[in-house]
């Protein structure tokens, strides 16, 4: 049981506190756990902590991705291509979900008289464009001009490319056939490529363009029967795993029939011209020499694949495969 102090003593204690500490001695104290309430922007870096040296020279981001640059009072941003990348006042980059693979934008960051340009390249990660269908890794972007189809990435079995047309170029055979067809974008580009070759004194011929799933199935099974499974897997594609089914690939030939679909085609005038100029029209040599372990297929200097001019020039100038082109791709960031 607590004992109560006499009233006189309590009054004396109060007067003593006033005399010793002044009026402040009577001020109520704040609870120990009370803290100032945070306000919007409290987590933003202070102006003194902003350094443009922390801003990268370049970034690779997927369509729909978001990334935040350093921000604070006095920092401004500008995008050279708002249809590809926008940037908010808080430094958040937003890549359009409709941005084409290979498209670029330059984001300029300025602060206190300093300036930094950041080149943004749009690429999805390969992992983000494939899903399992009946136990088979199947691409989710079959209509994309830069879709990667290989032994590990199949097209849907019922896939038929949009807008298949016949390019106005000479072929090594006569008569109508599905292998004369290409997607319209690739067909128009092939016409320009063949026309330029002719101006340079080079005669090229189309050999085989689009192949349906069923056509590829028949070809592959024929190779297995006549030359064995190992040879078939090295030089041909299983049904659903052929680039020809995309309508974006075509085999071409020159005037020497002995090099038709043979490696020595690379050493002919036609083969050399094709390797040097195909990227100008949006094509790449798809299966490069020494890259068999990456592409899964033997060297084919006659097999060209349409990917668009920007991507083609980057791939051919750097000597990489289509698979390697995507190695530095970024995932879409979750919000």
Short mmCIF file of C-alpha atoms in Angstrom, two decimals:
data_model
loop_
_atom_site.label_atom_id
_atom_site.label_comp_id
_atom_site.label_asym_id
_atom_site.label_seq_id
_atom_site.Cartn_x
_atom_site.Cartn_y
_atom_site.Cartn_z
CA UNK A 1 0.00 0.00 0.00
CA UNK A 2 1.39 3.38 -1.08
CA UNK A 3 1.82 6.16 1.47
CA UNK A 4 0.51 9.58 0.53
CA UNK A 5 2.72 12.66 0.98
CA UNK A 6 1.34 15.42 3.16
CA UNK A 7 -0.25 18.25 1.13
CA UNK A 8 2.21 20.80 2.42
CA UNK A 9 5.16 18.87 1.19
CA UNK A 10 3.61 18.50 -2.30
CA UNK A 11 3.11 22.27 -2.63
CA UNK A 12 6.65 22.88 -1.49
CA UNK A 13 7.95 20.52 -4.17
CA UNK A 14 6.10 22.41 -6.90
CA UNK A 15 7.41 25.79 -5.74
CA UNK A 16 10.92 24.38 -5.62
CA UNK A 17 10.63 23.18 -9.25
CA UNK A 18 9.52 26.63 -10.37
CA UNK A 19 12.34 28.38 -8.55
CA UNK A 20 15.03 26.01 -9.85
CA UNK A 21 13.87 25.43 -13.45
CA UNK A 22 11.70 28.37 -14.30
CA UNK A 23 8.45 27.97 -16.15
CA UNK A 24 9.96 25.27 -18.38
CA UNK A 25 10.02 22.97 -15.47
CA UNK A 26 6.23 22.86 -15.66
CA UNK A 27 6.00 22.17 -19.45
CA UNK A 28 4.51 18.75 -20.30
CA UNK A 29 7.02 16.42 -22.01
CA UNK A 30 6.18 14.60 -25.28
CA UNK A 31 5.79 10.84 -25.08
CA UNK A 32 9.08 9.07 -25.78
CA UNK A 33 7.69 7.24 -28.81
CA UNK A 34 6.23 10.27 -30.63
CA UNK A 35 7.94 10.96 -34.02
CA UNK A 36 7.40 13.55 -36.78
CA UNK A 37 4.88 12.36 -39.41
CA UNK A 38 6.51 11.57 -42.78
CA UNK A 39 5.39 13.60 -45.79
CA UNK A 40 5.22 12.83 -49.51
CA UNK A 41 8.67 12.95 -51.10
CA UNK A 42 10.41 12.36 -47.78
CA UNK A 43 12.20 9.39 -49.36
CA UNK A 44 13.46 11.38 -52.33
CA UNK A 45 17.22 11.91 -52.34
CA UNK A 46 18.38 15.34 -51.25
CA UNK A 47 19.79 17.63 -53.91
CA UNK A 48 23.26 17.30 -52.43
CA UNK A 49 23.16 13.50 -52.88
CA UNK A 50 22.32 13.52 -56.60
CA UNK A 51 25.16 12.50 -58.91
CA UNK A 52 24.78 12.05 -62.66
CA UNK A 53 27.76 9.71 -62.51
CA UNK A 54 25.32 7.14 -61.12
CA UNK A 55 23.22 7.36 -64.28
CA UNK A 56 24.16 4.54 -66.72
CA UNK A 57 25.12 5.27 -70.32
CA UNK A 58 22.69 2.66 -71.63
CA UNK A 59 19.97 0.28 -70.52
CA UNK A 60 18.14 -2.64 -72.09
CA UNK A 61 14.49 -2.87 -71.04
CA UNK A 62 11.56 -5.00 -72.09
CA UNK A 63 8.31 -3.63 -73.53
CA UNK A 64 6.22 -2.47 -70.56
CA UNK A 65 9.21 -2.25 -68.21
CA UNK A 66 9.72 0.51 -65.65
CA UNK A 67 12.98 1.81 -64.20
CA UNK A 68 13.74 4.76 -61.92
CA UNK A 69 16.60 7.18 -62.53
CA UNK A 70 18.09 9.41 -59.79
CA UNK A 71 15.70 12.27 -59.09
CA UNK A 72 15.26 15.32 -56.88
CA UNK A 73 14.72 19.07 -56.94
CA UNK A 74 16.18 20.66 -60.06
CA UNK A 75 16.61 17.44 -62.07
CA UNK A 76 14.95 17.45 -65.52
CA UNK A 77 14.38 14.65 -68.01
CA UNK A 78 13.64 14.49 -71.73
CA UNK A 79 12.90 11.50 -73.99
CA UNK A 80 13.81 11.66 -77.68
CA UNK A 81 11.06 9.14 -78.51
CA UNK A 82 8.03 9.42 -76.20
CA UNK A 83 6.24 6.75 -78.23
CA UNK A 84 8.96 4.33 -77.09
CA UNK A 85 9.95 5.60 -73.63
CA UNK A 86 8.39 8.24 -71.39
CA UNK A 87 9.96 9.61 -68.21
CA UNK A 88 8.13 11.27 -65.32
CA UNK A 89 9.27 14.13 -63.10
CA UNK A 90 10.13 11.53 -60.45
CA UNK A 91 12.65 9.90 -62.81
CA UNK A 92 10.53 6.84 -63.59
CA UNK A 93 11.14 5.48 -67.09
CA UNK A 94 8.19 3.70 -68.70
CA UNK A 95 8.70 1.64 -71.87
CA UNK A 96 5.61 1.40 -74.06
CA UNK A 97 4.13 -2.09 -74.11
CA UNK A 98 3.76 -1.59 -77.87
CA UNK A 99 7.40 -0.63 -78.46
CA UNK A 100 9.05 -2.66 -81.19
CA UNK A 101 11.97 -4.88 -80.28
CA UNK A 102 15.19 -3.14 -81.23
CA UNK A 103 13.70 0.35 -81.05
CA UNK A 104 15.70 2.92 -79.11
CA UNK A 105 15.22 6.20 -77.28
CA UNK A 106 17.67 8.63 -75.72
CA UNK A 107 16.71 9.99 -72.31
CA UNK A 108 18.56 13.19 -71.37
CA UNK A 109 19.05 13.93 -67.66
CA UNK A 110 20.12 17.47 -66.67
CA UNK A 111 21.08 18.81 -63.25
CA UNK A 112 22.91 21.99 -62.23
CA UNK A 113 24.45 22.50 -65.67
CA UNK A 114 25.47 18.86 -66.07
CA UNK A 115 23.95 16.56 -68.68
CA UNK A 116 23.84 12.79 -69.18
CA UNK A 117 22.35 10.90 -72.14
CA UNK A 118 21.02 7.39 -71.54
CA UNK A 119 20.35 5.14 -74.54
CA UNK A 120 17.38 2.82 -73.96
CA UNK A 121 17.10 -0.27 -76.18
CA UNK A 122 13.88 -2.29 -76.14
CA UNK A 123 14.23 -6.07 -75.87
CA UNK A 124 12.17 -8.64 -73.99
CA UNK A 125 13.95 -11.49 -72.27
CA UNK A 126 13.70 -14.84 -74.04
CA UNK A 127 12.36 -16.37 -70.84
CA UNK A 128 9.43 -13.95 -70.93
CA UNK A 129 8.35 -15.06 -74.43
CA UNK A 130 8.03 -18.81 -73.97
CA UNK A 131 5.60 -21.06 -72.11
CA UNK A 132 5.04 -24.80 -71.77
CA UNK A 133 2.29 -26.24 -73.97
CA UNK A 134 1.74 -29.98 -73.63
CA UNK A 135 5.28 -30.32 -72.36
CA UNK A 136 6.78 -28.35 -75.28
CA UNK A 137 8.42 -24.92 -74.77
CA UNK A 138 6.31 -22.76 -77.10
CA UNK A 139 6.80 -19.11 -78.04
CA UNK A 140 4.17 -16.63 -76.96
CA UNK A 141 5.06 -14.03 -79.62
CA UNK A 142 4.91 -15.95 -82.93
CA UNK A 143 3.92 -12.85 -84.94
CA UNK A 144 6.86 -10.77 -83.69
CA UNK A 145 9.39 -9.97 -86.42
CA UNK A 146 12.20 -10.98 -84.07
CA UNK A 147 10.60 -14.13 -82.64
CA UNK A 148 13.26 -16.70 -81.72
CA UNK A 149 12.40 -20.17 -82.96
CA UNK A 150 14.84 -23.02 -82.44
CA UNK A 151 15.07 -26.54 -81.04
CA UNK A 152 14.17 -25.24 -77.58
CA UNK A 153 11.45 -22.80 -78.68
CA UNK A 154 8.65 -24.13 -80.87
CA UNK A 155 5.87 -22.36 -82.71
CA UNK A 156 2.27 -23.35 -81.99
CA UNK A 157 1.50 -26.40 -84.15
CA UNK A 158 -1.44 -24.62 -85.81
CA UNK A 159 0.43 -21.37 -86.40
CA UNK A 160 0.02 -19.72 -89.80
CA UNK A 161 1.75 -16.34 -90.34
CA UNK A 162 -0.35 -13.28 -91.17
CA UNK A 163 -0.29 -11.68 -94.63
CA UNK A 164 1.57 -14.32 -96.62
CA UNK A 165 2.36 -13.05 -100.13
CA UNK A 166 4.57 -14.07 -103.03
CA UNK A 167 7.59 -11.79 -103.53
CA UNK A 168 8.30 -10.68 -107.08
CA UNK A 169 11.70 -12.37 -107.36
CA UNK A 170 13.04 -15.25 -109.47
CA UNK A 171 12.97 -18.75 -107.97
CA UNK A 172 14.91 -21.89 -108.82
CA UNK A 173 11.66 -23.66 -109.73
CA UNK A 174 8.51 -22.89 -111.70
CA UNK A 175 4.88 -23.25 -110.74
CA UNK A 176 2.91 -22.32 -107.66
CA UNK A 177 3.97 -23.60 -104.26
CA UNK A 178 3.69 -22.50 -100.63
CA UNK A 179 7.47 -22.19 -100.44
CA UNK A 180 7.21 -19.13 -102.69
CA UNK A 181 5.43 -17.28 -99.90
CA UNK A 182 6.75 -14.93 -97.21
CA UNK A 183 5.19 -12.55 -94.74
CA UNK A 184 4.52 -9.26 -96.49
CA UNK A 185 7.23 -7.32 -94.62
CA UNK A 186 9.86 -9.92 -95.53
CA UNK A 187 8.61 -10.25 -99.11
CA UNK A 188 8.90 -6.52 -99.83
CA UNK A 189 12.37 -6.41 -98.25
CA UNK A 190 13.47 -9.42 -100.31
CA UNK A 191 12.39 -7.68 -103.51
CA UNK A 192 14.57 -4.69 -102.61
CA UNK A 193 17.51 -6.93 -101.71
CA UNK A 194 17.31 -8.85 -105.02
CA UNK A 195 16.97 -5.60 -106.98
CA UNK A 196 20.09 -4.15 -105.35
CA UNK A 197 21.99 -7.38 -105.98
CA UNK A 198 21.08 -7.21 -109.66
CA UNK A 199 22.31 -3.60 -109.85
CA UNK A 200 25.63 -4.84 -108.48
CA UNK A 201 25.83 -7.63 -111.06
CA UNK A 202 24.73 -10.37 -108.65
CA UNK A 203 21.97 -12.81 -109.60
CA UNK A 204 20.09 -14.37 -106.70
CA UNK A 205 17.25 -16.89 -106.66
CA UNK A 206 14.71 -17.86 -104.06
CA UNK A 207 14.75 -21.54 -103.12
CA UNK A 208 12.39 -22.09 -100.21
CA UNK A 209 10.41 -19.64 -98.09
CA UNK A 210 7.36 -20.46 -95.99
CA UNK A 211 6.72 -24.04 -94.92
CA UNK A 212 3.67 -25.12 -92.99
CA UNK A 213 3.86 -27.42 -89.97
CA UNK A 214 2.69 -30.36 -92.07
CA UNK A 215 5.20 -29.67 -94.84
CA UNK A 216 8.06 -29.52 -92.33
CA UNK A 217 6.81 -32.71 -90.70
CA UNK A 218 7.01 -34.53 -94.03
CA UNK A 219 10.48 -33.15 -94.79
CA UNK A 220 11.91 -34.05 -91.39
CA UNK A 221 10.50 -37.55 -91.43
CA UNK A 222 11.94 -38.04 -94.92
CA UNK A 223 15.41 -36.98 -93.73
CA UNK A 224 15.19 -39.36 -90.79
CA UNK A 225 14.24 -42.24 -93.08
CA UNK A 226 16.91 -41.62 -95.70
CA UNK A 227 19.81 -40.16 -93.69
CA UNK A 228 19.17 -41.04 -90.07
CA UNK A 229 17.96 -39.10 -87.04
CA UNK A 230 21.37 -37.59 -86.19
CA UNK A 231 21.80 -36.07 -89.66
CA UNK A 232 18.18 -34.91 -89.71
CA UNK A 233 18.50 -33.12 -86.36
CA UNK A 234 21.70 -31.36 -87.45
CA UNK A 235 20.53 -30.13 -90.84
CA UNK A 236 16.76 -30.00 -90.54
CA UNK A 237 14.18 -28.86 -88.02
CA UNK A 238 11.50 -30.85 -86.31
CA UNK A 239 7.96 -29.74 -87.16
CA UNK A 240 7.05 -26.61 -85.23
CA UNK A 241 10.70 -25.71 -84.69
CA UNK A 242 11.51 -24.42 -88.17
CA UNK A 243 12.00 -20.72 -88.88
CA UNK A 244 10.44 -21.32 -92.28
CA UNK A 245 7.06 -21.67 -90.55
CA UNK A 246 7.34 -18.03 -89.40
CA UNK A 247 7.22 -16.82 -93.01
CA UNK A 248 10.26 -14.66 -92.23
CA UNK A 249 13.02 -16.97 -93.50
CA UNK A 250 14.08 -18.01 -96.98
CA UNK A 251 16.87 -20.03 -98.54
CA UNK A 252 18.55 -18.33 -101.50
CA UNK A 253 20.96 -19.45 -104.20
CA UNK A 254 23.28 -18.10 -106.85
CA UNK A 255 23.97 -19.20 -110.42
CA UNK A 256 26.18 -22.19 -109.58
CA UNK A 257 23.93 -25.22 -108.98
CA UNK A 258 26.76 -27.11 -107.29
CA UNK A 259 26.57 -24.71 -104.32
CA UNK A 260 22.78 -24.93 -103.95
CA UNK A 261 22.12 -25.22 -100.20
CA UNK A 262 25.76 -26.13 -99.66
CA UNK A 263 28.38 -24.48 -97.45
CA UNK A 264 30.65 -23.50 -100.41
CA UNK A 265 27.92 -20.98 -101.34
CA UNK A 266 29.61 -18.70 -98.78
CA UNK A 267 32.69 -18.43 -101.00
CA UNK A 268 30.82 -17.51 -104.18
CA UNK A 269 30.33 -13.92 -105.36
CA UNK A 270 26.66 -14.24 -104.51
CA UNK A 271 27.31 -15.60 -101.04
CA UNK A 272 29.84 -12.91 -100.19
CA UNK A 273 27.56 -10.16 -101.47
CA UNK A 274 24.64 -11.55 -99.47
CA UNK A 275 26.61 -11.64 -96.21
CA UNK A 276 27.85 -8.09 -96.75
CA UNK A 277 24.56 -6.46 -97.75
CA UNK A 278 21.66 -8.48 -96.31
CA UNK A 279 21.41 -6.36 -93.14
CA UNK A 280 20.80 -3.23 -95.21
CA UNK A 281 17.42 -4.75 -96.06
CA UNK A 282 16.60 -6.20 -92.65
CA UNK A 283 17.96 -9.74 -93.08
CA UNK A 284 20.59 -11.71 -91.16
CA UNK A 285 22.53 -14.89 -91.90
CA UNK A 286 20.66 -16.88 -89.29
CA UNK A 287 22.96 -19.87 -88.76
CA UNK A 288 26.54 -18.67 -88.41
CA UNK A 289 29.74 -20.65 -88.66
CA UNK A 290 31.12 -21.63 -85.26
CA UNK A 291 27.81 -20.91 -83.53
CA UNK A 292 26.26 -24.36 -83.92
CA UNK A 293 26.07 -24.95 -80.17
CA UNK A 294 24.05 -21.76 -79.78
CA UNK A 295 21.70 -22.02 -82.75
CA UNK A 296 21.44 -25.81 -82.74
CA UNK A 297 22.02 -25.99 -86.49
CA UNK A 298 24.96 -26.32 -88.84
CA UNK A 299 26.30 -23.29 -90.72
CA UNK A 300 23.91 -22.22 -93.50
CA UNK A 301 25.20 -19.21 -95.46
CA UNK A 302 22.17 -19.44 -97.77
CA UNK A 303 19.50 -19.16 -95.04
CA UNK A 304 18.48 -15.56 -94.36
CA UNK A 305 15.96 -14.36 -91.80
CA UNK A 306 14.07 -11.08 -91.75
CA UNK A 307 14.24 -9.20 -88.41
CA UNK A 308 14.01 -5.56 -89.53
CA UNK A 309 16.81 -3.15 -90.40
CA UNK A 310 17.77 -1.90 -86.93
CA UNK A 311 18.11 -5.35 -85.39
CA UNK A 312 19.75 -6.82 -88.51
CA UNK A 313 22.45 -4.15 -88.61
CA UNK A 314 23.29 -4.66 -84.93
CA UNK A 315 23.43 -8.45 -85.27
CA UNK A 316 25.48 -8.56 -88.47
CA UNK A 317 27.91 -5.84 -87.38
CA UNK A 318 28.62 -7.59 -84.07
CA UNK A 319 28.74 -11.13 -85.47
CA UNK A 320 26.25 -12.56 -82.97
CA UNK A 321 23.33 -14.91 -83.40
CA UNK A 322 19.70 -13.98 -82.84
CA UNK A 323 19.85 -15.86 -79.53
CA UNK A 324 22.91 -13.90 -78.41
CA UNK A 325 21.25 -10.62 -79.37
CA UNK A 326 18.80 -11.16 -76.50
CA UNK A 327 21.37 -12.09 -73.86
CA UNK A 328 21.36 -8.63 -72.27
CA UNK A 329 17.58 -8.36 -72.26
CA UNK A 330 15.72 -7.07 -69.21
CA UNK A 331 12.61 -8.47 -67.60
CA UNK A 332 9.48 -6.37 -67.12
CA UNK A 333 9.70 -5.01 -63.59
CA UNK A 334 6.83 -5.75 -61.24
CA UNK A 335 5.19 -2.70 -59.67
#
